[in-house]
Amino acid sequence: MATLHSIQISPPLLNSSCAWSSNLRDLQELYDSPFTGAITTRTATIAGFNQDESHTVVFSNSSLSALNSYGYSPHPLSEYLGWVKQILQGSTSDKPVIISITSPNADGLESMVSSIQELRRELGDLERTPSRIAIELNTSCPNIRHASPSGYSFVHLLPLLKTLSTAFEADQTLTIGLKLPPYVYREQFVDALQVLSGIMVSSRSPISFFACTNTLGSSLLFPEQVVAAQSADSQFAVPSATGGLSGESVHALALGNVYTFTQLLRGPEARFPSLSKIKIIGVGGVTSKEAMERMRKAGAGAVACATFYGKEGVRAFELLSS
Ligand SMILES: Cc1cc2nc3c(=O)[nH]c(=O)nc-3n(C[C@H](O)[C@H](O)[C@H](O)COP(=O)(O)O)c2cc1C
């Protein structure tokens, strides 16, 4: 079992936010699986993302990897809140739902967090132990035109982090996490922690977990490298040419991100004692039990997958568990 502030993930295995956790049917099926200890919704915005045929996913024909050009969910947050309410009202389980959200500005984020808190209040989640609703702020989608992942520039993320910190100050039962992009050099990790160490609430971190990592942006595959490309005469495997790479191709990088954060948070050279309780959900190329165990060895408290789940359906969690 993994305890992430007020939520418990048992078993410590879940889906990470993705196109296959988009609607009520996906979410209910994930929730009903005895092999998931939590579920994560696809990233929602206030109004819903304008999805068209340029947004898609393809699987590699040489490894269990994928390339996707998706933005955020076409369904607005309000729709997810209705679905989460339905799922949780129909169950007495402690299994939590991690609601993935994003916003380009602090006002939008504040309103999204308040509507999630409103739902928690309605469901009695503020007084419940453990809680069943957590928030994950997605700072790392690589496919948004003219909006590079904010997780690559923590200083610019500060207004959003302050909004989360204010929400945590008002209600310290709230579990908040950040979905981070893959980092490739040490200062990126240190800068993130430096900024977070400056937003403490009565010496507690409002951020309780990191989900490491999102897909690796600016990646490209040609049609002959994938299963069932868009159309035989298309120039690239996805219409936007570049997209986010996931699955086995990013496993080593994801392990390195989980390991580096774990060392900086809790290792012999830990530099941010105030952040030492932040837990890590290890994500990236978890396609086998061995890969899941590697994530745990690198420091993950819980492990999540998207590509393997996209390939196998909800049975993926059973395969990872047996
Ligand atoms: C088709 C697809 C859609 C995704 N959509 C989201 C999303 O909406 N929000 C998010 O935080 N991550 C999203 N991701 C990233 C995954 O959550 C995960 O971080 C990444 O794919 C690496 O894990 P994996 O190798 O198990 O797929 C998406 C990934 C895929 C493949």
Tab-separated table of C-alpha atoms and ligand atoms in Angstrom:
chain	number	residue	atom	x	y	z
A	1	MET	CA	0.000	0.000	0.000
A	2	ALA	CA	1.173	3.538	-0.748
A	3	THR	CA	0.007	6.451	1.375
A	4	LEU	CA	0.054	9.776	-0.453
A	5	HIS	CA	-0.946	12.282	2.208
A	6	SER	CA	-4.697	11.632	2.747
A	7	ILE	CA	-5.179	8.926	0.109
A	8	GLN	CA	-4.177	5.265	0.155
A	9	ILE	CA	-3.315	3.278	-2.969
A	10	SER	CA	-3.664	-0.444	-2.373
A	11	PRO	CA	-2.316	-2.284	-4.310
A	12	PRO	CA	0.169	0.484	-5.261
A	13	LEU	CA	-0.685	0.179	-8.960
A	14	LEU	CA	-2.875	2.480	-11.065
A	15	ASN	CA	-3.403	3.893	-14.533
A	16	SER	CA	-1.763	7.184	-15.334
A	17	SER	CA	-3.859	9.888	-16.944
A	18	CYS	CA	-4.437	9.033	-20.620
A	19	ALA	CA	-6.795	8.865	-23.571
A	20	TRP	CA	-8.074	5.510	-22.307
A	21	SER	CA	-9.310	7.030	-19.037
A	22	SER	CA	-11.534	9.511	-20.845
A	23	ASN	CA	-15.130	8.604	-20.106
A	24	LEU	CA	-17.402	7.041	-17.495
A	25	ARG	CA	-17.144	3.574	-19.022
A	26	ASP	CA	-13.311	3.641	-18.987
A	27	LEU	CA	-13.213	4.998	-15.454
A	28	GLN	CA	-15.787	2.581	-14.037
A	29	GLU	CA	-13.975	-0.391	-15.566
A	30	LEU	CA	-10.656	0.820	-14.116
A	31	TYR	CA	-12.289	1.436	-10.738
A	32	ASP	CA	-13.911	-2.002	-10.671
A	33	SER	CA	-10.635	-3.832	-11.345
A	34	PRO	CA	-9.313	-5.506	-8.170
A	35	PHE	CA	-5.797	-4.950	-9.578
A	36	THR	CA	-5.908	-1.122	-9.486
A	37	GLY	CA	-5.379	0.626	-6.160
A	38	ALA	CA	-6.458	4.003	-7.566
A	39	ILE	CA	-7.494	5.443	-10.901
A	40	THR	CA	-6.492	8.634	-12.692
A	41	THR	CA	-8.809	10.563	-14.990
A	42	ARG	CA	-7.687	11.994	-18.333
A	43	THR	CA	-6.530	15.599	-17.961
A	44	ALA	CA	-9.508	17.954	-17.987
A	45	THR	CA	-9.728	21.695	-18.557
A	46	ILE	CA	-12.605	23.966	-17.544
A	47	ALA	CA	-14.256	24.054	-20.956
A	48	GLY	CA	-12.987	20.879	-22.666
A	49	PHE	CA	-10.228	20.657	-25.280
A	50	ASN	CA	-11.009	21.100	-28.945
A	51	GLN	CA	-10.029	17.643	-30.198
A	52	ASP	CA	-9.882	16.848	-33.934
A	53	GLU	CA	-8.430	14.182	-36.252
A	54	SER	CA	-4.894	15.550	-35.812
A	55	HIS	CA	-5.026	14.221	-32.248
A	56	THR	CA	-4.282	10.530	-32.183
A	57	VAL	CA	-2.044	7.707	-30.955
A	58	VAL	CA	-0.011	5.034	-32.756
A	59	PHE	CA	1.876	2.005	-31.428
A	60	SER	CA	5.415	1.149	-32.500
A	61	ASN	CA	5.870	-2.106	-34.430
A	62	SER	CA	9.256	-2.827	-32.853
A	63	SER	CA	8.668	-2.298	-29.120
A	64	LEU	CA	5.823	-1.721	-26.696
A	65	SER	CA	5.978	2.036	-27.226
A	66	ALA	CA	3.537	4.651	-28.493
A	67	LEU	CA	3.551	8.142	-29.954
A	68	ASN	CA	0.580	10.416	-29.330
A	69	SER	CA	-0.447	13.858	-30.472
A	70	TYR	CA	-3.380	14.268	-28.078
A	71	GLY	CA	-3.997	17.456	-26.174
A	72	TYR	CA	-6.323	17.372	-23.177
A	73	SER	CA	-9.683	15.671	-22.801
A	74	PRO	CA	-12.574	16.977	-24.919
A	75	HIS	CA	-14.756	16.520	-21.816
A	76	PRO	CA	-14.804	19.497	-19.423
A	77	LEU	CA	-14.012	19.076	-15.726
A	78	SER	CA	-17.723	19.354	-14.821
A	79	GLU	CA	-18.371	16.121	-16.717
A	80	TYR	CA	-15.580	14.312	-14.856
A	81	LEU	CA	-16.956	15.522	-11.531
A	82	GLY	CA	-20.341	14.006	-12.378
A	83	TRP	CA	-18.701	10.693	-13.314
A	84	VAL	CA	-16.472	10.623	-10.229
A	85	LYS	CA	-19.529	11.307	-8.072
A	86	GLN	CA	-21.403	8.427	-9.689
A	87	ILE	CA	-18.468	6.013	-9.269
A	88	LEU	CA	-17.782	6.912	-5.641
A	89	GLN	CA	-21.429	6.999	-4.606
A	90	GLY	CA	-21.766	3.473	-5.969
A	91	SER	CA	-18.919	2.113	-3.837
A	92	THR	CA	-17.835	1.877	-0.220
A	93	SER	CA	-14.238	1.125	-1.207
A	94	ASP	CA	-11.377	3.342	-0.032
A	95	LYS	CA	-9.952	3.321	-3.578
A	96	PRO	CA	-9.241	6.924	-4.576
A	97	VAL	CA	-9.774	8.780	-7.837
A	98	ILE	CA	-6.988	11.138	-8.862
A	99	ILE	CA	-8.538	13.931	-10.895
A	100	SER	CA	-6.071	15.255	-13.457
A	101	ILE	CA	-6.564	18.911	-14.347
A	102	THR	CA	-4.752	21.737	-16.022
A	103	SER	CA	-5.202	25.430	-16.635
A	104	PRO	CA	-3.127	28.091	-18.367
A	105	ASN	CA	-3.801	30.574	-15.556
A	106	ALA	CA	-4.286	30.805	-11.796
A	107	ASP	CA	-7.910	32.014	-11.945
A	108	GLY	CA	-8.969	29.028	-14.014
A	109	LEU	CA	-7.118	26.655	-11.725
A	110	GLU	CA	-8.666	28.214	-8.633
A	111	SER	CA	-12.135	27.681	-10.017
A	112	MET	CA	-11.352	24.058	-10.953
A	113	VAL	CA	-9.936	23.303	-7.506
A	114	SER	CA	-13.003	24.858	-5.837
A	115	SER	CA	-15.369	22.700	-7.861
A	116	ILE	CA	-13.377	19.594	-6.888
A	117	GLN	CA	-13.510	20.689	-3.251
A	118	GLU	CA	-17.250	21.238	-3.612
A	119	LEU	CA	-17.611	17.623	-4.741
A	120	ARG	CA	-15.408	16.406	-1.877
A	121	ARG	CA	-17.612	18.324	0.556
A	122	GLU	CA	-20.760	16.837	-0.977
A	123	LEU	CA	-19.358	13.293	-0.733
A	124	GLY	CA	-18.121	13.757	2.846
A	125	ASP	CA	-14.535	13.371	1.633
A	126	LEU	CA	-13.211	16.247	3.752
A	127	GLU	CA	-13.881	14.293	6.961
A	128	ARG	CA	-13.206	10.829	5.550
A	129	THR	CA	-10.049	8.829	6.354
A	130	PRO	CA	-8.652	7.921	3.921
A	131	SER	CA	-9.845	10.483	1.358
A	132	ARG	CA	-11.071	9.221	-1.994
A	133	ILE	CA	-10.389	12.251	-4.191
A	134	ALA	CA	-7.007	13.785	-4.998
A	135	ILE	CA	-5.869	16.365	-7.525
A	136	GLU	CA	-3.051	15.997	-10.051
A	137	LEU	CA	-1.985	19.148	-11.880
A	138	ASN	CA	-0.703	18.224	-15.323
A	139	THR	CA	2.288	20.475	-16.047
A	140	SER	CA	3.678	18.357	-18.816
A	141	CYS	CA	1.566	17.784	-21.957
A	142	PRO	CA	4.013	18.223	-24.874
A	143	ASN	CA	1.320	18.528	-27.564
A	144	ILE	CA	-0.245	21.924	-26.936
A	145	ARG	CA	0.447	24.416	-29.669
A	146	HIS	CA	2.101	27.626	-28.414
A	147	ALA	CA	2.136	26.306	-24.833
A	148	SER	CA	5.229	24.347	-23.898
A	149	PRO	CA	4.951	22.199	-20.762
A	150	SER	CA	4.979	24.516	-17.745
A	151	GLY	CA	6.865	21.845	-15.797
A	152	TYR	CA	9.975	22.801	-17.784
A	153	SER	CA	9.858	26.284	-16.295
A	154	PHE	CA	9.028	26.096	-12.600
A	155	VAL	CA	9.389	29.828	-12.116
A	156	HIS	CA	6.531	30.381	-14.557
A	157	LEU	CA	4.546	27.690	-12.789
A	158	LEU	CA	4.670	29.661	-9.549
A	159	PRO	CA	1.238	31.386	-9.862
A	160	LEU	CA	-0.409	27.976	-10.321
A	161	LEU	CA	1.576	26.518	-7.425
A	162	LYS	CA	0.496	29.410	-5.210
A	163	THR	CA	-3.131	28.684	-6.083
A	164	LEU	CA	-2.639	25.051	-5.027
A	165	SER	CA	-0.884	26.166	-1.889
A	166	THR	CA	-3.785	28.476	-0.967
A	167	ALA	CA	-6.243	25.607	-1.479
A	168	PHE	CA	-4.123	23.378	0.754
A	169	GLU	CA	-3.884	26.083	3.398
A	170	ALA	CA	-7.685	26.271	3.490
A	171	ASP	CA	-8.070	22.486	3.693
A	172	GLN	CA	-5.090	20.385	4.688
A	173	THR	CA	-6.932	17.124	3.963
A	174	LEU	CA	-6.463	17.804	0.253
A	175	THR	CA	-3.937	15.596	-1.558
A	176	ILE	CA	-2.293	17.416	-4.452
A	177	GLY	CA	0.250	16.067	-6.925
A	178	LEU	CA	2.116	17.284	-9.977
A	179	LYS	CA	2.452	15.391	-13.247
A	180	LEU	CA	5.964	16.255	-14.360
A	181	PRO	CA	7.701	16.119	-17.734
A	182	PRO	CA	10.815	13.997	-18.222
A	183	TYR	CA	13.911	15.932	-17.158
A	184	VAL	CA	17.286	15.294	-18.696
A	185	TYR	CA	19.795	17.166	-16.538
A	186	ARG	CA	20.239	17.696	-12.815
A	187	GLU	CA	19.418	21.417	-12.534
A	188	GLN	CA	15.918	20.732	-13.848
A	189	PHE	CA	15.194	18.514	-10.845
A	190	VAL	CA	16.858	20.881	-8.383
A	191	ASP	CA	15.060	23.971	-9.777
A	192	ALA	CA	11.682	22.255	-9.382
A	193	LEU	CA	12.408	21.383	-5.751
A	194	GLN	CA	13.831	24.825	-5.054
A	195	VAL	CA	10.607	26.498	-6.182
A	196	LEU	CA	8.458	24.010	-4.257
A	197	SER	CA	10.455	24.563	-1.077
A	198	GLY	CA	9.347	28.198	-1.249
A	199	ILE	CA	5.598	27.505	-1.074
A	200	MET	CA	5.318	25.671	2.241
A	201	VAL	CA	2.148	25.903	4.351
A	202	SER	CA	2.966	25.839	8.112
A	203	SER	CA	6.118	23.893	7.248
A	204	ARG	CA	4.184	21.303	5.226
A	205	SER	CA	4.447	20.876	1.481
A	206	PRO	CA	1.098	21.438	-0.263
A	207	ILE	CA	2.401	19.073	-2.946
A	208	SER	CA	2.221	15.484	-1.708
A	209	PHE	CA	3.286	13.562	-4.807
A	210	PHE	CA	4.942	13.708	-8.206
A	211	ALA	CA	3.851	11.504	-11.097
A	212	CYS	CA	7.083	10.969	-13.047
A	213	THR	CA	7.015	11.132	-15.970
A	214	ASN	CA	4.815	12.316	-18.790
A	215	THR	CA	5.684	11.491	-22.411
A	216	LEU	CA	8.867	12.709	-24.091
A	217	GLY	CA	7.814	15.519	-26.422
A	218	SER	CA	9.158	16.406	-29.881
A	219	SER	CA	9.485	12.724	-30.792
A	220	LEU	CA	8.874	11.484	-34.327
A	221	LEU	CA	8.087	8.131	-35.905
A	222	PHE	CA	7.622	7.379	-39.602
A	223	PRO	CA	4.650	5.336	-40.821
A	224	GLU	CA	6.764	2.235	-41.465
A	225	GLN	CA	7.723	2.204	-37.754
A	226	VAL	CA	4.190	1.827	-36.425
A	227	VAL	CA	1.233	-0.538	-36.422
A	228	ALA	CA	-1.622	0.796	-38.599
A	229	ALA	CA	-0.427	4.323	-39.429
A	230	GLN	CA	-3.027	7.009	-40.147
A	231	SER	CA	-3.092	6.344	-43.860
A	232	ALA	CA	-0.714	4.538	-46.208
A	233	ASP	CA	0.425	7.747	-47.923
A	234	SER	CA	0.861	9.849	-44.759
A	235	GLN	CA	4.311	11.332	-44.327
A	236	PHE	CA	4.527	10.833	-40.571
A	237	ALA	CA	3.046	8.358	-38.105
A	238	VAL	CA	0.950	11.125	-36.491
A	239	PRO	CA	-0.411	14.124	-38.440
A	240	SER	CA	1.498	16.668	-36.342
A	241	ALA	CA	4.771	14.860	-37.205
A	242	THR	CA	6.033	15.179	-33.632
A	243	GLY	CA	4.303	14.011	-30.480
A	244	GLY	CA	4.849	12.487	-27.052
A	245	LEU	CA	6.776	9.216	-26.856
A	246	SER	CA	5.764	6.648	-24.228
A	247	GLY	CA	6.180	2.997	-23.292
A	248	GLU	CA	9.379	0.959	-23.414
A	249	SER	CA	11.249	3.690	-25.324
A	250	VAL	CA	11.080	6.024	-22.318
A	251	HIS	CA	11.432	3.480	-19.517
A	252	ALA	CA	15.115	4.166	-18.751
A	253	LEU	CA	14.511	7.921	-18.697
A	254	ALA	CA	11.470	7.532	-16.431
A	255	LEU	CA	13.467	5.307	-14.051
A	256	GLY	CA	16.210	7.943	-13.988
A	257	ASN	CA	13.689	10.664	-13.144
A	258	VAL	CA	12.161	8.632	-10.309
A	259	TYR	CA	15.619	7.778	-8.976
A	260	THR	CA	16.968	11.337	-9.166
A	261	PHE	CA	13.955	12.831	-7.384
A	262	THR	CA	14.110	10.114	-4.733
A	263	GLN	CA	17.793	10.842	-4.104
A	264	LEU	CA	17.236	14.594	-3.944
A	265	LEU	CA	14.254	14.183	-1.625
A	266	ARG	CA	15.447	11.415	0.672
A	267	GLY	CA	18.955	10.239	-0.312
A	268	PRO	CA	22.228	10.915	1.500
A	269	GLU	CA	22.590	14.200	-0.393
A	270	ALA	CA	18.996	15.351	0.115
A	271	ARG	CA	18.883	19.130	0.000
A	272	PHE	CA	15.245	19.895	0.748
A	273	PRO	CA	14.294	18.369	4.120
A	274	SER	CA	10.930	20.160	4.068
A	275	LEU	CA	9.967	18.171	0.948
A	276	SER	CA	11.145	14.769	2.149
A	277	LYS	CA	7.593	13.384	2.470
A	278	ILE	CA	6.745	13.893	-1.226
A	279	LYS	CA	5.955	10.477	-2.740
A	280	ILE	CA	6.568	9.441	-6.319
A	281	ILE	CA	4.240	7.608	-8.672
A	282	GLY	CA	6.597	5.980	-11.173
A	283	VAL	CA	5.296	6.187	-14.748
A	284	GLY	CA	6.957	5.367	-18.048
A	285	GLY	CA	7.451	2.072	-19.818
A	286	VAL	CA	5.867	-0.103	-17.181
A	287	THR	CA	4.954	-3.016	-19.447
A	288	SER	CA	5.910	-5.985	-17.256
A	289	LYS	CA	6.148	-7.054	-13.654
A	290	GLU	CA	9.939	-6.632	-13.880
A	291	ALA	CA	9.554	-3.040	-15.088
A	292	MET	CA	7.138	-2.377	-12.236
A	293	GLU	CA	9.677	-3.759	-9.758
A	294	ARG	CA	12.416	-1.581	-11.290
A	295	MET	CA	10.225	1.473	-10.659
A	296	ARG	CA	9.881	0.451	-7.000
A	297	LYS	CA	13.645	-0.081	-6.762
A	298	ALA	CA	14.264	3.378	-8.249
A	299	GLY	CA	12.114	4.874	-5.483
A	300	ALA	CA	8.485	4.878	-6.625
A	301	GLY	CA	5.910	4.474	-3.845
A	302	ALA	CA	3.289	3.509	-6.431
A	303	VAL	CA	3.529	2.606	-10.101
A	304	ALA	CA	1.298	3.616	-13.013
A	305	CYS	CA	1.054	2.914	-16.716
A	306	ALA	CA	-0.737	4.239	-19.789
A	307	THR	CA	0.730	2.618	-22.931
A	308	PHE	CA	0.519	-0.953	-21.601
A	309	TYR	CA	-3.030	-0.296	-20.436
A	310	GLY	CA	-3.862	1.191	-23.873
A	311	LYS	CA	-2.547	-1.956	-25.505
A	312	GLU	CA	-4.051	-4.599	-23.214
A	313	GLY	CA	-7.082	-2.879	-21.761
A	314	VAL	CA	-7.790	-3.107	-18.046
A	315	ARG	CA	-6.319	-6.642	-18.039
A	316	ALA	CA	-2.905	-4.895	-18.067
A	317	PHE	CA	-3.146	-4.442	-14.288
A	318	GLU	CA	-3.783	-8.134	-13.757
A	319	LEU	CA	-0.809	-8.998	-16.001
A	320	LEU	CA	1.427	-6.644	-14.013
A	321	SER	CA	0.251	-8.214	-10.756
A	322	SER	CA	0.618	-11.909	-11.578
B	1	LIG	C1	-2.538	8.233	-25.653
B	1	LIG	C2	-1.984	8.906	-24.440
B	1	LIG	C3	-2.656	9.963	-23.849
B	1	LIG	C4	-2.133	10.598	-22.717
B	1	LIG	N1	-2.845	11.608	-22.126
B	1	LIG	C5	-2.384	12.152	-20.975
B	1	LIG	C6	-3.168	13.113	-20.276
B	1	LIG	O1	-4.286	13.486	-20.660
B	1	LIG	N2	-2.635	13.623	-19.133
B	1	LIG	C7	-1.426	13.235	-18.622
B	1	LIG	O2	-1.012	13.730	-17.565
B	1	LIG	N3	-0.670	12.308	-19.267
B	1	LIG	C8	-1.130	11.767	-20.413
B	1	LIG	N4	-0.389	10.784	-21.034
B	1	LIG	C9	0.921	10.388	-20.475
B	1	LIG	C10	0.824	9.137	-19.596
B	1	LIG	O3	0.077	9.374	-18.434
B	1	LIG	C11	2.216	8.674	-19.153
B	1	LIG	O4	2.782	9.671	-18.347
B	1	LIG	C12	3.173	8.381	-20.292
B	1	LIG	O5	2.496	7.807	-21.376
B	1	LIG	C13	4.300	7.454	-19.867
B	1	LIG	O6	3.770	6.247	-19.331
B	1	LIG	P1	3.614	4.895	-20.203
B	1	LIG	O7	4.969	4.586	-20.756
B	1	LIG	O8	3.108	3.876	-19.256
B	1	LIG	O9	2.639	5.203	-21.281
B	1	LIG	C14	-0.894	10.160	-22.177
B	1	LIG	C15	-0.222	9.073	-22.774
B	1	LIG	C16	-0.748	8.447	-23.883
B	1	LIG	C17	0.000	7.284	-24.491
